[in-house]
Amino acid sequence: MTSAKSSETSPSAVAASGPGAGAESAAPGAGSRPGEDPGANPFFRASELPYGLPPFARIRHEHFRPAFERGMAEQLAEVAAIGADPEPPTFENTVEALERSGAVLRRVAAVFFNKANADTDDATQALEAEIVPRLAAHEDAVPARPGPVRPAGDAVRAAGAPRAGR
């Protein structure tokens, strides 16, 4: 199994070749101020800090919404790419690829919900009230995506496919 840092900076071959490829780059202007580097939203790239710690000094409230929106969209695209993979299903290209999906969403959710519980304010509570139902619907949709992902996972389980390196 790969480390969290490497799985977020090196997307699976399936996700890298399908929709959402280049997911670590920033959308122009998303969550940044006028005149600021469009990649300034710290959630759009894996942290370079030790242990992948979030760059708290660079995170501002306006980074959260665009990161949640982009994270959910990217994860759906990654799941669609996994389902569209023409290769025979294996543990690596189904289960592990699904686990690697949603890097941006994991980064923003980890910081946001810690902040919402430890250092909240009116703006954070308002965003939480907006995001939580959308995030719940997103999380319900990901494992139940129609198409080849679910049958591929069933095929892997039925075949008892061994994991790489085990």
mmCIF file with all atom_site columns, C-alpha atoms in Angstrom:
data_model
loop_
_atom_site.group_PDB
_atom_site.id
_atom_site.type_symbol
_atom_site.label_atom_id
_atom_site.label_alt_id
_atom_site.label_comp_id
_atom_site.label_asym_id
_atom_site.label_entity_id
_atom_site.label_seq_id
_atom_site.pdbx_PDB_ins_code
_atom_site.Cartn_x
_atom_site.Cartn_y
_atom_site.Cartn_z
_atom_site.occupancy
_atom_site.B_iso_or_equiv
_atom_site.pdbx_formal_charge
_atom_site.auth_seq_id
_atom_site.auth_comp_id
_atom_site.auth_asym_id
_atom_site.auth_atom_id
_atom_site.pdbx_PDB_model_num
ATOM 1   C CA . MET A 1 1   ? 0.000   0.000   0.000   1.00 0.00 ? 1   MET A CA 1
ATOM 2   C CA . THR A 1 2   ? 1.269   3.465   -0.802  1.00 0.00 ? 2   THR A CA 1
ATOM 3   C CA . SER A 1 3   ? 1.646   6.280   1.670   1.00 0.00 ? 3   SER A CA 1
ATOM 4   C CA . ALA A 1 4   ? -1.002  8.983   1.828   1.00 0.00 ? 4   ALA A CA 1
ATOM 5   C CA . LYS A 1 5   ? 1.425   11.566  0.456   1.00 0.00 ? 5   LYS A CA 1
ATOM 6   C CA . SER A 1 6   ? 2.471   9.488   -2.544  1.00 0.00 ? 6   SER A CA 1
ATOM 7   C CA . SER A 1 7   ? -1.073  8.408   -3.359  1.00 0.00 ? 7   SER A CA 1
ATOM 8   C CA . GLU A 1 8   ? -2.175  12.026  -3.487  1.00 0.00 ? 8   GLU A CA 1
ATOM 9   C CA . THR A 1 9   ? 0.693   13.297  -5.589  1.00 0.00 ? 9   THR A CA 1
ATOM 10  C CA . SER A 1 10  ? 0.832   10.327  -7.976  1.00 0.00 ? 10  SER A CA 1
ATOM 11  C CA . PRO A 1 11  ? -2.666  9.583   -9.232  1.00 0.00 ? 11  PRO A CA 1
ATOM 12  C CA . SER A 1 12  ? -3.404  6.068   -10.450 1.00 0.00 ? 12  SER A CA 1
ATOM 13  C CA . ALA A 1 13  ? -2.758  5.289   -14.080 1.00 0.00 ? 13  ALA A CA 1
ATOM 14  C CA . VAL A 1 14  ? -6.501  5.059   -14.607 1.00 0.00 ? 14  VAL A CA 1
ATOM 15  C CA . ALA A 1 15  ? -7.256  8.451   -13.133 1.00 0.00 ? 15  ALA A CA 1
ATOM 16  C CA . ALA A 1 16  ? -4.210  10.034  -14.772 1.00 0.00 ? 16  ALA A CA 1
ATOM 17  C CA . SER A 1 17  ? -5.385  9.033   -18.230 1.00 0.00 ? 17  SER A CA 1
ATOM 18  C CA . GLY A 1 18  ? -9.062  9.754   -17.767 1.00 0.00 ? 18  GLY A CA 1
ATOM 19  C CA . PRO A 1 19  ? -11.284 12.620  -16.706 1.00 0.00 ? 19  PRO A CA 1
ATOM 20  C CA . GLY A 1 20  ? -9.806  14.698  -13.944 1.00 0.00 ? 20  GLY A CA 1
ATOM 21  C CA . ALA A 1 21  ? -6.251  14.145  -15.150 1.00 0.00 ? 21  ALA A CA 1
ATOM 22  C CA . GLY A 1 22  ? -4.021  16.864  -13.779 1.00 0.00 ? 22  GLY A CA 1
ATOM 23  C CA . ALA A 1 23  ? -6.311  17.223  -10.791 1.00 0.00 ? 23  ALA A CA 1
ATOM 24  C CA . GLU A 1 24  ? -3.563  18.734  -8.695  1.00 0.00 ? 24  GLU A CA 1
ATOM 25  C CA . SER A 1 25  ? -3.389  21.928  -10.801 1.00 0.00 ? 25  SER A CA 1
ATOM 26  C CA . ALA A 1 26  ? -5.600  24.866  -9.973  1.00 0.00 ? 26  ALA A CA 1
ATOM 27  C CA . ALA A 1 27  ? -8.546  26.201  -11.922 1.00 0.00 ? 27  ALA A CA 1
ATOM 28  C CA . PRO A 1 28  ? -7.930  29.821  -12.844 1.00 0.00 ? 28  PRO A CA 1
ATOM 29  C CA . GLY A 1 29  ? -9.190  32.150  -10.166 1.00 0.00 ? 29  GLY A CA 1
ATOM 30  C CA . ALA A 1 30  ? -10.873 29.474  -8.059  1.00 0.00 ? 30  ALA A CA 1
ATOM 31  C CA . GLY A 1 31  ? -10.630 30.584  -4.454  1.00 0.00 ? 31  GLY A CA 1
ATOM 32  C CA . SER A 1 32  ? -7.964  33.178  -5.086  1.00 0.00 ? 32  SER A CA 1
ATOM 33  C CA . ARG A 1 33  ? -7.949  36.959  -4.919  1.00 0.00 ? 33  ARG A CA 1
ATOM 34  C CA . PRO A 1 34  ? -7.630  39.211  -7.994  1.00 0.00 ? 34  PRO A CA 1
ATOM 35  C CA . GLY A 1 35  ? -3.982  39.507  -8.972  1.00 0.00 ? 35  GLY A CA 1
ATOM 36  C CA . GLU A 1 36  ? -3.068  36.453  -6.883  1.00 0.00 ? 36  GLU A CA 1
ATOM 37  C CA . ASP A 1 37  ? -1.586  33.277  -8.307  1.00 0.00 ? 37  ASP A CA 1
ATOM 38  C CA . PRO A 1 38  ? -4.531  31.128  -9.499  1.00 0.00 ? 38  PRO A CA 1
ATOM 39  C CA . GLY A 1 39  ? -2.864  28.160  -7.809  1.00 0.00 ? 39  GLY A CA 1
ATOM 40  C CA . ALA A 1 40  ? -2.999  29.969  -4.480  1.00 0.00 ? 40  ALA A CA 1
ATOM 41  C CA . ASN A 1 41  ? -5.790  27.792  -3.110  1.00 0.00 ? 41  ASN A CA 1
ATOM 42  C CA . PRO A 1 42  ? -3.643  25.543  -0.915  1.00 0.00 ? 42  PRO A CA 1
ATOM 43  C CA . PHE A 1 43  ? -6.073  22.637  -1.157  1.00 0.00 ? 43  PHE A CA 1
ATOM 44  C CA . PHE A 1 44  ? -5.542  22.253  -4.900  1.00 0.00 ? 44  PHE A CA 1
ATOM 45  C CA . ARG A 1 45  ? -2.050  20.805  -4.451  1.00 0.00 ? 45  ARG A CA 1
ATOM 46  C CA . ALA A 1 46  ? -0.594  18.284  -2.051  1.00 0.00 ? 46  ALA A CA 1
ATOM 47  C CA . SER A 1 47  ? 1.265   20.008  0.770   1.00 0.00 ? 47  SER A CA 1
ATOM 48  C CA . GLU A 1 48  ? 5.040   20.166  0.603   1.00 0.00 ? 48  GLU A CA 1
ATOM 49  C CA . LEU A 1 49  ? 5.292   20.454  4.387   1.00 0.00 ? 49  LEU A CA 1
ATOM 50  C CA . PRO A 1 50  ? 6.672   17.575  6.463   1.00 0.00 ? 50  PRO A CA 1
ATOM 51  C CA . TYR A 1 51  ? 4.190   14.707  6.817   1.00 0.00 ? 51  TYR A CA 1
ATOM 52  C CA . GLY A 1 52  ? 1.886   16.420  4.313   1.00 0.00 ? 52  GLY A CA 1
ATOM 53  C CA . LEU A 1 53  ? 0.647   18.808  6.999   1.00 0.00 ? 53  LEU A CA 1
ATOM 54  C CA . PRO A 1 54  ? -1.757  21.472  5.724   1.00 0.00 ? 54  PRO A CA 1
ATOM 55  C CA . PRO A 1 55  ? -0.211  24.900  5.079   1.00 0.00 ? 55  PRO A CA 1
ATOM 56  C CA . PHE A 1 56  ? -2.404  26.612  7.693   1.00 0.00 ? 56  PHE A CA 1
ATOM 57  C CA . ALA A 1 57  ? -0.707  30.001  7.269   1.00 0.00 ? 57  ALA A CA 1
ATOM 58  C CA . ARG A 1 58  ? -1.947  30.128  3.655   1.00 0.00 ? 58  ARG A CA 1
ATOM 59  C CA . ILE A 1 59  ? -5.500  28.877  4.224   1.00 0.00 ? 59  ILE A CA 1
ATOM 60  C CA . ARG A 1 60  ? -8.291  31.449  4.206   1.00 0.00 ? 60  ARG A CA 1
ATOM 61  C CA . HIS A 1 61  ? -12.026 30.990  4.568   1.00 0.00 ? 61  HIS A CA 1
ATOM 62  C CA . GLU A 1 62  ? -12.652 31.693  0.877   1.00 0.00 ? 62  GLU A CA 1
ATOM 63  C CA . HIS A 1 63  ? -10.556 28.652  -0.088  1.00 0.00 ? 63  HIS A CA 1
ATOM 64  C CA . PHE A 1 64  ? -13.002 26.155  1.419   1.00 0.00 ? 64  PHE A CA 1
ATOM 65  C CA . ARG A 1 65  ? -16.056 26.377  -0.898  1.00 0.00 ? 65  ARG A CA 1
ATOM 66  C CA . PRO A 1 66  ? -14.116 26.166  -4.199  1.00 0.00 ? 66  PRO A CA 1
ATOM 67  C CA . ALA A 1 67  ? -12.020 23.316  -2.817  1.00 0.00 ? 67  ALA A CA 1
ATOM 68  C CA . PHE A 1 68  ? -15.104 21.356  -1.737  1.00 0.00 ? 68  PHE A CA 1
ATOM 69  C CA . GLU A 1 69  ? -16.756 21.927  -5.111  1.00 0.00 ? 69  GLU A CA 1
ATOM 70  C CA . ARG A 1 70  ? -13.672 20.998  -7.082  1.00 0.00 ? 70  ARG A CA 1
ATOM 71  C CA . GLY A 1 71  ? -12.908 18.040  -4.824  1.00 0.00 ? 71  GLY A CA 1
ATOM 72  C CA . MET A 1 72  ? -16.360 16.535  -5.305  1.00 0.00 ? 72  MET A CA 1
ATOM 73  C CA . ALA A 1 73  ? -16.271 17.076  -9.078  1.00 0.00 ? 73  ALA A CA 1
ATOM 74  C CA . GLU A 1 74  ? -12.790 15.590  -9.409  1.00 0.00 ? 74  GLU A CA 1
ATOM 75  C CA . GLN A 1 75  ? -13.673 12.540  -7.366  1.00 0.00 ? 75  GLN A CA 1
ATOM 76  C CA . LEU A 1 76  ? -16.726 11.840  -9.535  1.00 0.00 ? 76  LEU A CA 1
ATOM 77  C CA . ALA A 1 77  ? -14.524 12.152  -12.630 1.00 0.00 ? 77  ALA A CA 1
ATOM 78  C CA . GLU A 1 78  ? -11.920 9.833   -11.100 1.00 0.00 ? 78  GLU A CA 1
ATOM 79  C CA . VAL A 1 79  ? -14.578 7.239   -10.277 1.00 0.00 ? 79  VAL A CA 1
ATOM 80  C CA . ALA A 1 80  ? -15.951 7.478   -13.812 1.00 0.00 ? 80  ALA A CA 1
ATOM 81  C CA . ALA A 1 81  ? -12.422 6.920   -15.183 1.00 0.00 ? 81  ALA A CA 1
ATOM 82  C CA . ILE A 1 82  ? -12.003 3.859   -12.977 1.00 0.00 ? 82  ILE A CA 1
ATOM 83  C CA . GLY A 1 83  ? -15.280 2.458   -14.288 1.00 0.00 ? 83  GLY A CA 1
ATOM 84  C CA . ALA A 1 84  ? -14.270 3.163   -17.890 1.00 0.00 ? 84  ALA A CA 1
ATOM 85  C CA . ASP A 1 85  ? -10.873 1.432   -17.574 1.00 0.00 ? 85  ASP A CA 1
ATOM 86  C CA . PRO A 1 86  ? -10.724 -1.191  -20.365 1.00 0.00 ? 86  PRO A CA 1
ATOM 87  C CA . GLU A 1 87  ? -8.247  -3.332  -18.398 1.00 0.00 ? 87  GLU A CA 1
ATOM 88  C CA . PRO A 1 88  ? -9.581  -6.376  -16.554 1.00 0.00 ? 88  PRO A CA 1
ATOM 89  C CA . PRO A 1 89  ? -10.520 -5.427  -12.988 1.00 0.00 ? 89  PRO A CA 1
ATOM 90  C CA . THR A 1 90  ? -7.865  -5.969  -10.350 1.00 0.00 ? 90  THR A CA 1
ATOM 91  C CA . PHE A 1 91  ? -7.592  -4.935  -6.744  1.00 0.00 ? 91  PHE A CA 1
ATOM 92  C CA . GLU A 1 92  ? -5.189  -2.172  -7.766  1.00 0.00 ? 92  GLU A CA 1
ATOM 93  C CA . ASN A 1 93  ? -7.274  -0.670  -10.581 1.00 0.00 ? 93  ASN A CA 1
ATOM 94  C CA . THR A 1 94  ? -10.579 -0.804  -8.705  1.00 0.00 ? 94  THR A CA 1
ATOM 95  C CA . VAL A 1 95  ? -10.349 -0.877  -4.920  1.00 0.00 ? 95  VAL A CA 1
ATOM 96  C CA . GLU A 1 96  ? -7.025  0.933   -4.517  1.00 0.00 ? 96  GLU A CA 1
ATOM 97  C CA . ALA A 1 97  ? -7.890  3.414   -7.268  1.00 0.00 ? 97  ALA A CA 1
ATOM 98  C CA . LEU A 1 98  ? -11.180 4.217   -5.502  1.00 0.00 ? 98  LEU A CA 1
ATOM 99  C CA . GLU A 1 99  ? -9.302  4.713   -2.230  1.00 0.00 ? 99  GLU A CA 1
ATOM 100 C CA . ARG A 1 100 ? -6.879  7.126   -3.946  1.00 0.00 ? 100 ARG A CA 1
ATOM 101 C CA . SER A 1 101 ? -9.697  9.150   -5.511  1.00 0.00 ? 101 SER A CA 1
ATOM 102 C CA . GLY A 1 102 ? -10.754 12.431  -3.952  1.00 0.00 ? 102 GLY A CA 1
ATOM 103 C CA . ALA A 1 103 ? -7.390  13.825  -2.803  1.00 0.00 ? 103 ALA A CA 1
ATOM 104 C CA . VAL A 1 104 ? -8.549  17.463  -2.918  1.00 0.00 ? 104 VAL A CA 1
ATOM 105 C CA . LEU A 1 105 ? -11.755 16.578  -1.085  1.00 0.00 ? 105 LEU A CA 1
ATOM 106 C CA . ARG A 1 106 ? -9.841  14.737  1.653   1.00 0.00 ? 106 ARG A CA 1
ATOM 107 C CA . ARG A 1 107 ? -7.480  17.673  2.147   1.00 0.00 ? 107 ARG A CA 1
ATOM 108 C CA . VAL A 1 108 ? -10.196 20.324  2.408   1.00 0.00 ? 108 VAL A CA 1
ATOM 109 C CA . ALA A 1 109 ? -12.522 18.198  4.551   1.00 0.00 ? 109 ALA A CA 1
ATOM 110 C CA . ALA A 1 110 ? -9.791  17.362  7.059   1.00 0.00 ? 110 ALA A CA 1
ATOM 111 C CA . VAL A 1 111 ? -8.950  21.018  7.641   1.00 0.00 ? 111 VAL A CA 1
ATOM 112 C CA . PHE A 1 112 ? -12.471 22.401  7.404   1.00 0.00 ? 112 PHE A CA 1
ATOM 113 C CA . PHE A 1 113 ? -14.136 20.005  9.835   1.00 0.00 ? 113 PHE A CA 1
ATOM 114 C CA . ASN A 1 114 ? -11.309 20.357  12.349  1.00 0.00 ? 114 ASN A CA 1
ATOM 115 C CA . LYS A 1 115 ? -11.726 24.131  12.145  1.00 0.00 ? 115 LYS A CA 1
ATOM 116 C CA . ALA A 1 116 ? -15.519 23.855  12.345  1.00 0.00 ? 116 ALA A CA 1
ATOM 117 C CA . ASN A 1 117 ? -15.217 21.860  15.559  1.00 0.00 ? 117 ASN A CA 1
ATOM 118 C CA . ALA A 1 118 ? -12.326 23.666  17.216  1.00 0.00 ? 118 ALA A CA 1
ATOM 119 C CA . ASP A 1 119 ? -12.344 27.277  16.037  1.00 0.00 ? 119 ASP A CA 1
ATOM 120 C CA . THR A 1 120 ? -15.730 28.029  14.527  1.00 0.00 ? 120 THR A CA 1
ATOM 121 C CA . ASP A 1 121 ? -17.322 31.317  13.612  1.00 0.00 ? 121 ASP A CA 1
ATOM 122 C CA . ASP A 1 122 ? -20.510 32.421  11.845  1.00 0.00 ? 122 ASP A CA 1
ATOM 123 C CA . ALA A 1 123 ? -19.006 32.115  8.358   1.00 0.00 ? 123 ALA A CA 1
ATOM 124 C CA . THR A 1 124 ? -17.703 28.610  9.055   1.00 0.00 ? 124 THR A CA 1
ATOM 125 C CA . GLN A 1 125 ? -21.049 27.513  10.494  1.00 0.00 ? 125 GLN A CA 1
ATOM 126 C CA . ALA A 1 126 ? -22.918 28.911  7.472   1.00 0.00 ? 126 ALA A CA 1
ATOM 127 C CA . LEU A 1 127 ? -20.612 27.092  5.061   1.00 0.00 ? 127 LEU A CA 1
ATOM 128 C CA . GLU A 1 128 ? -20.886 23.911  7.109   1.00 0.00 ? 128 GLU A CA 1
ATOM 129 C CA . ALA A 1 129 ? -24.694 24.084  6.892   1.00 0.00 ? 129 ALA A CA 1
ATOM 130 C CA . GLU A 1 130 ? -24.401 24.426  3.110   1.00 0.00 ? 130 GLU A CA 1
ATOM 131 C CA . ILE A 1 131 ? -21.665 21.845  2.495   1.00 0.00 ? 131 ILE A CA 1
ATOM 132 C CA . VAL A 1 132 ? -22.669 18.991  4.811   1.00 0.00 ? 132 VAL A CA 1
ATOM 133 C CA . PRO A 1 133 ? -25.828 17.973  2.900   1.00 0.00 ? 133 PRO A CA 1
ATOM 134 C CA . ARG A 1 134 ? -23.997 18.236  -0.431  1.00 0.00 ? 134 ARG A CA 1
ATOM 135 C CA . LEU A 1 135 ? -21.089 16.222  0.915   1.00 0.00 ? 135 LEU A CA 1
ATOM 136 C CA . ALA A 1 136 ? -23.419 13.547  2.308   1.00 0.00 ? 136 ALA A CA 1
ATOM 137 C CA . ALA A 1 137 ? -25.118 13.190  -1.081  1.00 0.00 ? 137 ALA A CA 1
ATOM 138 C CA . HIS A 1 138 ? -21.713 13.045  -2.781  1.00 0.00 ? 138 HIS A CA 1
ATOM 139 C CA . GLU A 1 139 ? -20.417 10.367  -0.417  1.00 0.00 ? 139 GLU A CA 1
ATOM 140 C CA . ASP A 1 140 ? -23.587 8.331   -0.960  1.00 0.00 ? 140 ASP A CA 1
ATOM 141 C CA . ALA A 1 141 ? -23.136 8.595   -4.743  1.00 0.00 ? 141 ALA A CA 1
ATOM 142 C CA . VAL A 1 142 ? -19.484 7.573   -4.974  1.00 0.00 ? 142 VAL A CA 1
ATOM 143 C CA . PRO A 1 143 ? -19.635 3.901   -3.896  1.00 0.00 ? 143 PRO A CA 1
ATOM 144 C CA . ALA A 1 144 ? -22.964 3.413   -5.645  1.00 0.00 ? 144 ALA A CA 1
ATOM 145 C CA . ARG A 1 145 ? -21.978 4.931   -9.000  1.00 0.00 ? 145 ARG A CA 1
ATOM 146 C CA . PRO A 1 146 ? -23.744 3.110   -11.808 1.00 0.00 ? 146 PRO A CA 1
ATOM 147 C CA . GLY A 1 147 ? -21.650 1.605   -14.529 1.00 0.00 ? 147 GLY A CA 1
ATOM 148 C CA . PRO A 1 148 ? -18.712 -0.750  -14.500 1.00 0.00 ? 148 PRO A CA 1
ATOM 149 C CA . VAL A 1 149 ? -17.137 0.226   -11.159 1.00 0.00 ? 149 VAL A CA 1
ATOM 150 C CA . ARG A 1 150 ? -19.424 -1.878  -8.992  1.00 0.00 ? 150 ARG A CA 1
ATOM 151 C CA . PRO A 1 151 ? -19.315 -4.974  -11.262 1.00 0.00 ? 151 PRO A CA 1
ATOM 152 C CA . ALA A 1 152 ? -15.526 -4.604  -11.453 1.00 0.00 ? 152 ALA A CA 1
ATOM 153 C CA . GLY A 1 153 ? -15.293 -4.624  -7.663  1.00 0.00 ? 153 GLY A CA 1
ATOM 154 C CA . ASP A 1 154 ? -17.596 -7.649  -7.536  1.00 0.00 ? 154 ASP A CA 1
ATOM 155 C CA . ALA A 1 155 ? -15.365 -9.416  -10.082 1.00 0.00 ? 155 ALA A CA 1
ATOM 156 C CA . VAL A 1 156 ? -12.262 -8.688  -7.992  1.00 0.00 ? 156 VAL A CA 1
ATOM 157 C CA . ARG A 1 157 ? -13.910 -10.058 -4.849  1.00 0.00 ? 157 ARG A CA 1
ATOM 158 C CA . ALA A 1 158 ? -15.265 -13.137 -6.656  1.00 0.00 ? 158 ALA A CA 1
ATOM 159 C CA . ALA A 1 159 ? -11.871 -13.937 -8.162  1.00 0.00 ? 159 ALA A CA 1
ATOM 160 C CA . GLY A 1 160 ? -10.136 -13.488 -4.827  1.00 0.00 ? 160 GLY A CA 1
ATOM 161 C CA . ALA A 1 161 ? -7.558  -11.412 -6.668  1.00 0.00 ? 161 ALA A CA 1
ATOM 162 C CA . PRO A 1 162 ? -4.424  -11.077 -4.550  1.00 0.00 ? 162 PRO A CA 1
ATOM 163 C CA . ARG A 1 163 ? -3.100  -7.645  -3.724  1.00 0.00 ? 163 ARG A CA 1
ATOM 164 C CA . ALA A 1 164 ? 0.201   -6.622  -5.241  1.00 0.00 ? 164 ALA A CA 1
ATOM 165 C CA . GLY A 1 165 ? 3.133   -7.342  -2.971  1.00 0.00 ? 165 GLY A CA 1
ATOM 166 C CA . ARG A 1 166 ? 1.199   -9.664  -0.686  1.00 0.00 ? 166 ARG A CA 1
#
